[in-house]
Amino acid sequence: MFGLVLRGLATRKLRSALTAIAILLGVTMISGTLVLTDQIDRAFVQIFQAGNAKIDVVIKQKPPFENVQTSVYLDAAVVDQVRKVDGVKTADPFIQSEGYLIANGESLNSTGGAPSFVFSNLPQDLNPYTPIDGRLPEASGEVAVAKEIADKGKVKVGSKQQLATQDGIKDVTVVGILQYGNGDTSLGGSTTVLAPLADVQQWWALEGKASYIYVKAQDGVSQGELKDRVRAALPQQDLIVQTGREDADEQAGQLNDLIGKIIRYALLAFAGVAILVGAFIIYNTFSITVAQRTREFAMLRTIGASRRQILASVIGEAFLIGLLASVAGIVLGLGLAWGLGKLFGAIGFGLPATGLILSWQTVVVCLAVGIGITVLASIFPALRATRIAPIAALREGATLPVGRFAKFTPAIAVVIGVLGGAGMAYGLISSGSTTGRLTTLAGGAILIFLAVAMLSRYIVRPVVSVLGVPIGAVAGGVGRIASENAARNPARTAVTAAALMIGIGLVVFVTIFVGGIKASFTGAIDSSLKSEITVSARGFGGTIPAAVLPAVQGVEGVQTASPVGGTAVQIGNGGYALIGIDPTTLPEVYAFDWTDGSDALLGTLGTDKALVESTIAEELKVKPGGTVDVLSISGAKATFTVVGTYTDPTILNGIVVDQPALKPLLQSNATGLNTVFVRVADGTSVETVQAGVEEALKQFPTAQVQSNQEQKDQAASGVNTILVIFYALLALSVVISLFGIVNTLVLSIFERTREIGMLRAVGTTRRQLRAMIRWEAVITSIIGGVLGVLLGILFGWAVCKGLESDGLVFVFPTSQILIFLVLSIVAGVLAAILPARRAAKLDVLAALSYE
Amino acid sequence: MSAETEAATPTSAVGDVVVATDLTKIYGEGDSEVRALDGVSVSFPKGQLAAVMGPSGSGKSTLMHILAGLDRPTGGSVLVDGTELAGLNDQKLTLLRRDKIGFVFQFFNLLPMLTAKENIELPMKIAGAKPDPEWEATLVEATGLGTRLTHKPAELSGGQQQRVAVARALLSKPAVIFGDEPTGNLDSKTSGEVLDLLRRAVDEFDQTVIMVTHDASAAAIADRVLFLRDGKIVRDAGRLSAGEILDTIKTLE
Ligand SMILES: Nc1ncnc2c1ncn2[C@@H]1O[C@H](COP(=O)(O)OP(=O)(O)O)[C@@H](O)[C@H]1O
Ligand SMILES: [Mg+2]
């Protein structure tokens, strides 16, 4: 039997290859993702281990609550206690902050979202950087810079440059060029400047503070031993003591959670879509081939093959295709990971050259998914093959018996659809964990796709009769035949179209979803802001110097400059933003959308009252009159009485208090200022004032000045980048579904060889024949495109409605939808190229011979 | 053996619809060479119903395919309605078949998803031409398919299907209609209906029909019967009775 399977695959080469491609591309993506993210994971570990190579023990502040992005600091004087510990060779405070070198007027900050670091200098026996030219910085005003920056900005040792700090631009002298670790590891696109500790403390308002205390052990004292001794010597329970290795692994793990895992799960989600589309195609291909081989199976039955053997032969074929496709997919995945790594490098997020890692887990996952899905998708067709009676071998034109459950298909589909709808609704409305909600949402969407795919066979005929009219008008008799051919096997056309539907549906969905995010932001700016210019913190340091406010107020044409600050706080188990505002000026620059309260409340806030954003109020289950207990990132605690609620999931999304109430909750280095809303005096040009503000803030590189339009554009461009990435990832699924169309057409043409011969004999030209195939493909792709657009709109609408309280707005993307419909037609035309060629090449006589 | 010419018509004359001169068709090379046609010269005047007979493998299908522009000869020439086929590319040959030739095959004649009427109109639709309604009505009348025009092939009997195929071949009023065993798949009653129709096409509508057949009773309705053996025309006779035809075949086998 197995020999027969092999022979079958060999004789149906093209068909087998096309089927394999359907699953191969999905497996490629899984393999590529796993290889790439393993590489990222290892890169992070290498980076941090290189950083801690010389460090035996690390002491750091325990944050008052988990899951905070804000850095916390410890008292630098702890180092005096540590130095006294027996076995300590060197101990030094270290600060990690953000800033960058400005060389000859050019800002040498990082690219691609990686941070721009300014580190405090360490003695060489703790320092992961070594000078390759010059020396480490010692005196105030001296800096050393990483080689990458020096190369980029043509920075020479001894040159006078500038350093962008939280406190403004400082004049510095470059005294050294540095390499990290042993030179073959870089920090993934980030930039590094070293400056003396005292300078960093002063310029980042961290006097007396440190991010870490790094300790070097004396010879013969192990990391673990020293850690225990340091721990014992430090009574402060809010300090964490780790070995250098533990700290490196922890930091690598945190960064990996933040980046590697997100990349991994996002890419795997898209790979999952590709696999789902592939499953449809495999199901369809096997259904068609089993039908075409009815007589062959019947013949096998007459010569004594059992049902089980028939089942095994079909599933065996699926297994082989799955195996070949998976192996090829794994190999191609290595190439994909390599390409993506290069792409990351090109956009400025270079990964250390750790080489491609093909772990056994990757191989197992790819084989399991690739073979598993292929076999699974072939089970129903295989079961139908077993129902072929031996007598069919003797009958001319015997057809496959209908499945036992065929008559229940519509009912089953409806049940699946309802379940899917319920899953989506649950995912949108429930208050469970985000992962759980996303999973139910995605599961619901898959079920709905399935249900629509199962039901869509019933719309094939009506759609074709509608489309047939214009197609008949354009293409004449050939168009008519094409329409009829498309409607001939509604189930076949429907499943082929459904594969495309999934890709197009998700494309439409992300368009609406991302459009909703964009609209929520622009809508918030339009409806909430009365100011025309916003000064905000650049990068994720998140704070601007207090001196910015008077500087802005001094600009001619500024009517109101309203300061806003904030800090991360924990309330209950959730993290929120505590926002400090100025009650007298805020109403001039910002319009509250009150759910309970009025602007009159602002003046009454004092130091113990707060306004809460309405969605947060619901989460915290507080109403005006109730209280909230906050724990600040600085460790300070406070209780506020809620006096009003308002809706703004975008700009002031948090708990609003008067600025004096915020002050005691800030970390010592925080200025309590992160935004200044600027209202321009009537009759003054916004451009002029903006230019004035920019001029006044030249000294403050962390302050970014933007008009409302610029803010919208910035948000839009960020969101558009995401959209483009999503499109690129979904394009793979669309391409796979094109192979599905190709496959179905090739199989159908094979089936209709004689018809095609007859058509050619009675005067159909090759060109007309190609047109006929093309129209059939286009009809299929239009059905897929239209269904996809409809489902995409439905999903988009549901998700936007479900997340309305988070500010999401449903915007109907008319022009994009038209483009997608045109693209699905183009997709059909592309898919038809190969089958049309094959059909046109058919030898008329061979087609007509009936021996 | 040379062809014994006893037909009522000369071998070649002005007004002949199909003229073949010295046709040869060789398959394979060297030892495995097969001469499917070996120097066939024959012409068919307008308004004739001709039958081509001969044992299996004698070259009947090959001859018909070459005359109909479906295959190219190794040597010799074919004129259809005055057009030399030799120089035509695939596109021109296709258009010639579309405009000047009608076909009736043994199997696979109709598209299953189209109605009888749509099948009849198929070649004209493909050509983008409008069928002459009067002529179409006449044909429908002649085929006796009036009430079944909206039926799909699967809902028609074999004889009805084949009559649809004949009507399809006639609709564009081609210069010549070729039939490859048009009754080969039918019982004697239904094949009689189809042969009647072909006969009427020649007698009443002035069409020209050349059909390959195995069936002596089918050949008996022809104005002319050609016998092939080993790729050569061995007898070219006028009207023959079924008995005479069977006798001739016996001598050939
Ligand atoms: N495509 C082909 N390749 C090789 N030989 C062929 C081919 N077609 C026909 N023949 C040979 O040519 C001869 C005539 O065939 P054909 O015209 O089909 O005969 P008929 O229709 O009278 O049975 C036969 O010997 C046949 O085997
Ligand atoms: Mg033959």
mmCIF file of C-alpha atoms in Angstrom, chain B residues 9-13 15-20 40-52 63 67 79 81 175-176 178 208-211 224-226 233 236:
data_model
loop_
_atom_site.group_PDB
_atom_site.id
_atom_site.type_symbol
_atom_site.label_atom_id
_atom_site.label_comp_id
_atom_site.label_asym_id
_atom_site.label_seq_id
_atom_site.Cartn_x
_atom_site.Cartn_y
_atom_site.Cartn_z
ATOM 1 C CA THR B 9 -18.287 13.253 -58.577
ATOM 2 C CA PRO B 10 -14.834 13.999 -59.977
ATOM 3 C CA THR B 11 -11.814 13.817 -57.673
ATOM 4 C CA SER B 12 -11.360 17.541 -57.673
ATOM 5 C CA ALA B 13 -13.445 20.377 -59.010
ATOM 6 C CA GLY B 15 -16.899 24.148 -55.710
ATOM 7 C CA ASP B 16 -15.436 21.288 -53.692
ATOM 8 C CA VAL B 17 -15.641 22.162 -50.033
ATOM 9 C CA VAL B 18 -12.805 19.943 -48.886
ATOM 10 C CA VAL B 19 -9.910 19.008 -51.129
ATOM 11 C CA ALA B 20 -7.094 16.755 -49.903
ATOM 12 C CA VAL B 40 -4.673 9.996 -49.771
ATOM 13 C CA SER B 41 -6.197 12.311 -52.356
ATOM 14 C CA VAL B 42 -9.888 12.965 -52.051
ATOM 15 C CA SER B 43 -12.330 15.830 -52.403
ATOM 16 C CA PHE B 44 -15.843 16.449 -51.155
ATOM 17 C CA PRO B 45 -18.335 18.595 -53.067
ATOM 18 C CA LYS B 46 -20.866 20.806 -51.397
ATOM 19 C CA GLY B 47 -24.135 19.227 -50.379
ATOM 20 C CA GLN B 48 -22.838 15.708 -49.983
ATOM 21 C CA LEU B 49 -23.149 13.288 -47.079
ATOM 22 C CA ALA B 50 -20.020 11.132 -47.146
ATOM 23 C CA ALA B 51 -19.176 8.195 -44.909
ATOM 24 C CA VAL B 52 -15.621 7.002 -44.253
ATOM 25 C CA LEU B 63 -7.864 11.459 -41.977
ATOM 26 C CA LEU B 67 -9.226 17.338 -42.914
ATOM 27 C CA LEU B 79 -8.058 23.001 -48.740
ATOM 28 C CA ASP B 81 -13.624 26.112 -48.459
ATOM 29 C CA ALA B 175 -18.878 24.875 -44.903
ATOM 30 C CA VAL B 176 -18.555 21.298 -43.706
ATOM 31 C CA PHE B 178 -17.300 16.363 -39.511
ATOM 32 C CA THR B 208 -21.990 19.079 -46.319
ATOM 33 C CA VAL B 209 -21.287 16.208 -43.909
ATOM 34 C CA ILE B 210 -18.297 13.886 -43.677
ATOM 35 C CA MET B 211 -18.580 11.205 -41.047
ATOM 36 C CA ARG B 224 -20.878 8.340 -50.949
ATOM 37 C CA VAL B 225 -18.898 5.715 -49.030
ATOM 38 C CA LEU B 226 -15.097 5.738 -48.796
ATOM 39 C CA ILE B 233 -8.454 4.782 -49.929
ATOM 40 C CA ASP B 236 -14.660 5.322 -53.257
#
